[in-house]
mmCIF file of C-alpha atoms in Angstrom:
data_model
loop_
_atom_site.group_PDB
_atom_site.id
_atom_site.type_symbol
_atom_site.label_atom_id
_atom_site.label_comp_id
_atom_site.label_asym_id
_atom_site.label_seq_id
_atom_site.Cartn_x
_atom_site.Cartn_y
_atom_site.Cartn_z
ATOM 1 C CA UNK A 19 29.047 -78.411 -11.432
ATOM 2 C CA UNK A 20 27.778 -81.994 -10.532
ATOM 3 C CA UNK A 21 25.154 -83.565 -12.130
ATOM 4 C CA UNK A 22 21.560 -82.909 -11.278
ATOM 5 C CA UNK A 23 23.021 -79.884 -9.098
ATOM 6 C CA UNK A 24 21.487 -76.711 -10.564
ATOM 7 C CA UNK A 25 22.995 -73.189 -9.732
ATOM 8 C CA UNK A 26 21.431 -70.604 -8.340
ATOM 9 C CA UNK A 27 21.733 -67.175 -8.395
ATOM 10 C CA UNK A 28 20.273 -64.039 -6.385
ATOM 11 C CA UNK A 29 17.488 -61.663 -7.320
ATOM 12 C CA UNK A 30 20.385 -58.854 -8.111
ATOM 13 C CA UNK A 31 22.341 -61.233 -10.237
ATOM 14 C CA UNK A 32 18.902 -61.966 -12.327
ATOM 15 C CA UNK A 33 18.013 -58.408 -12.727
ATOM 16 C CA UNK A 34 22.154 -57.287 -13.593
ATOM 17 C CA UNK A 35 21.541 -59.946 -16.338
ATOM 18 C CA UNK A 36 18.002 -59.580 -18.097
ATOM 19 C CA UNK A 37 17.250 -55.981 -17.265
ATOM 20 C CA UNK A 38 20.485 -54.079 -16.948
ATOM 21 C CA UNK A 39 23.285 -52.723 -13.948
ATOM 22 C CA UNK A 40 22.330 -50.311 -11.687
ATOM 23 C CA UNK A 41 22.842 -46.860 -13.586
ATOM 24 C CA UNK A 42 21.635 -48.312 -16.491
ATOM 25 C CA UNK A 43 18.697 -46.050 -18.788
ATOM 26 C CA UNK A 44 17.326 -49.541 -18.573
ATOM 27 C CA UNK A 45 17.488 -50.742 -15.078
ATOM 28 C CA UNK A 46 16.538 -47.408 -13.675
ATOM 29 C CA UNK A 47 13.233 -47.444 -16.071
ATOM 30 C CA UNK A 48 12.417 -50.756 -14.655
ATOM 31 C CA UNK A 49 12.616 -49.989 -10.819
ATOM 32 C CA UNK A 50 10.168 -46.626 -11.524
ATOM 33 C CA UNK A 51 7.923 -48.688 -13.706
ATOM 34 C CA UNK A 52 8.193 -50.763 -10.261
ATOM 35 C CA UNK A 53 7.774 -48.234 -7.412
ATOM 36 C CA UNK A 54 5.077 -46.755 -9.711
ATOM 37 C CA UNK A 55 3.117 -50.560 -9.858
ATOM 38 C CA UNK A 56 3.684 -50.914 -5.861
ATOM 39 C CA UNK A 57 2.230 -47.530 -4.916
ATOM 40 C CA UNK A 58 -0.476 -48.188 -7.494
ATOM 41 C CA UNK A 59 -1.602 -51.484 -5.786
ATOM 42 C CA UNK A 60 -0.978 -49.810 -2.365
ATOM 43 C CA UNK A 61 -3.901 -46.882 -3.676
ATOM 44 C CA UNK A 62 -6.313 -49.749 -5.068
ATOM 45 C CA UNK A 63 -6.239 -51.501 -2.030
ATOM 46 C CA UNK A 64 -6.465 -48.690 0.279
ATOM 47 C CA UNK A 65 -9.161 -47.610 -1.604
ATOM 48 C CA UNK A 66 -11.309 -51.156 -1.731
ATOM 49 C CA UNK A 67 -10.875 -51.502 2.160
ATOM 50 C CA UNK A 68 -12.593 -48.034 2.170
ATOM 51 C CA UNK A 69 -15.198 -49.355 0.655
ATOM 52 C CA UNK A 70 -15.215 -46.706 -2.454
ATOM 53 C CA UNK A 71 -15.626 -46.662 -5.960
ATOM 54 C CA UNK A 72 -12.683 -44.936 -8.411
ATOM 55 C CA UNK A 73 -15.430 -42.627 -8.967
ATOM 56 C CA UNK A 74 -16.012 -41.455 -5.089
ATOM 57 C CA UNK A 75 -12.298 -41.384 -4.417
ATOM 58 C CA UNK A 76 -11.656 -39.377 -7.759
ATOM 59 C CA UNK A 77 -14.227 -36.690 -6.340
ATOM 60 C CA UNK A 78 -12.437 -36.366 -3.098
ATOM 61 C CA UNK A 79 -9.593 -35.566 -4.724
ATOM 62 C CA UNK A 80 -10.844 -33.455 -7.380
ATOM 63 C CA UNK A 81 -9.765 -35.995 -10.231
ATOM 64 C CA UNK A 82 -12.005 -37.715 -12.681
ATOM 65 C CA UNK A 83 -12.472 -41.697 -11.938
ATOM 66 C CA UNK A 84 -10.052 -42.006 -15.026
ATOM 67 C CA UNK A 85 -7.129 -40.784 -13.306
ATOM 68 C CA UNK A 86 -7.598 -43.169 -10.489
ATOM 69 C CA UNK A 87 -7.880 -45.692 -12.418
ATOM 70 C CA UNK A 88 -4.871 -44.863 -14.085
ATOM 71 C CA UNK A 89 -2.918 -44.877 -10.816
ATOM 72 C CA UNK A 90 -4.325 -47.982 -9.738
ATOM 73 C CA UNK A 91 -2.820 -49.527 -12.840
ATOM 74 C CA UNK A 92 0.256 -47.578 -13.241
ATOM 75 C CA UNK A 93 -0.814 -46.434 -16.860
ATOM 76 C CA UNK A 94 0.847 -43.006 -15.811
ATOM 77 C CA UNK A 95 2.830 -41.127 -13.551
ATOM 78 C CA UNK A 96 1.541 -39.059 -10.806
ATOM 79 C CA UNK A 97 3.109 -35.803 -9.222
ATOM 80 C CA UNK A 98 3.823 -36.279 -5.326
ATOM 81 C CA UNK A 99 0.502 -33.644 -4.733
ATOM 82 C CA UNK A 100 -2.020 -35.843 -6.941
ATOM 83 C CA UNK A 101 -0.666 -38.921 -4.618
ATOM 84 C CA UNK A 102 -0.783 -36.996 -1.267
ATOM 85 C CA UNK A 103 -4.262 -36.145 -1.948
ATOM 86 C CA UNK A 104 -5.173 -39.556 -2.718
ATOM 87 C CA UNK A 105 -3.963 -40.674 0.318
ATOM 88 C CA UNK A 106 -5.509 -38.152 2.407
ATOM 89 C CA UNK A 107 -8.797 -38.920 0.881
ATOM 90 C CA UNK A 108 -8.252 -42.397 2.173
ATOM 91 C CA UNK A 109 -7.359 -41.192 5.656
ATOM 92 C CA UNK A 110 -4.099 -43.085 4.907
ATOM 93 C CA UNK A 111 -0.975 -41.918 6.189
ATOM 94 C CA UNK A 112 1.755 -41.625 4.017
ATOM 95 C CA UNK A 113 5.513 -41.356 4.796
ATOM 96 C CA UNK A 114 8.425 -39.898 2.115
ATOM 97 C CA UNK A 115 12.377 -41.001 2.848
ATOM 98 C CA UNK A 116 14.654 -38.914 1.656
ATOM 99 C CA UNK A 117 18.203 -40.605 1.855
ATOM 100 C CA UNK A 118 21.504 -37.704 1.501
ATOM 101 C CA UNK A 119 24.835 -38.889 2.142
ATOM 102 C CA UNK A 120 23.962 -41.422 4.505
ATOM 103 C CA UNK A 121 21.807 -39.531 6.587
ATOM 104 C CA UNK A 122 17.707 -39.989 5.928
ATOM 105 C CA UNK A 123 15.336 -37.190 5.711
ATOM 106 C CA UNK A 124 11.689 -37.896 6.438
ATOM 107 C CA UNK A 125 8.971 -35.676 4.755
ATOM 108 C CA UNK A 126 5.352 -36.214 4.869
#
């Protein structure tokens, strides 16, 4: 490598590196612990442009203001119902993909 020319490398390399391959315990950990941070920061926003509280969204549901809170900041894991009630409460629509053998499924 010349001097003063610094390598780079691609997101995937990074993450192969520092977190694990794909199929890895440890990689696959780290992508839920992701989706579950993205859809957490999807609620919280949805819920702010609503104009709610954790506590008026957490009655809609049926959920203490707790629980929301926890899904805002990924402190837990949700089941697909808890989530599809939160975003009906927000009048959000929300879309599952389903990919089989090449072929996508869409639920929701």
């Amino acid at each position: 490598m010349a001097k003063g020319k610094l390598k780079s490398y691609t997101l995937a390399e990074v993450k192969d590196e520092f977190i694990g391959r794909k199929g890895t315990s440890e990689r696959e950990q780290y992508e839920y612990e992701l989706r579950m941070d993205v859809l957490g920061h999807m609620i919280k926003k949805a819920r702010q442009e609503r104009n709610m509280t954790q506590e008026e969204l957490g009655k809609l549901v049926g959920v203490q203001k707790a629980q929301i809170s926890k899904l805002e900041s990924s402190t837990n894991s949700a089941t697909i119902d808890t989530i599809v009630k939160v975003f009906k409460a927000l009048k959000a629509e929300i879309r599952f993909q389903v990919k089989m053998e090449g072929q996508y499924l869409h639920l929701g």
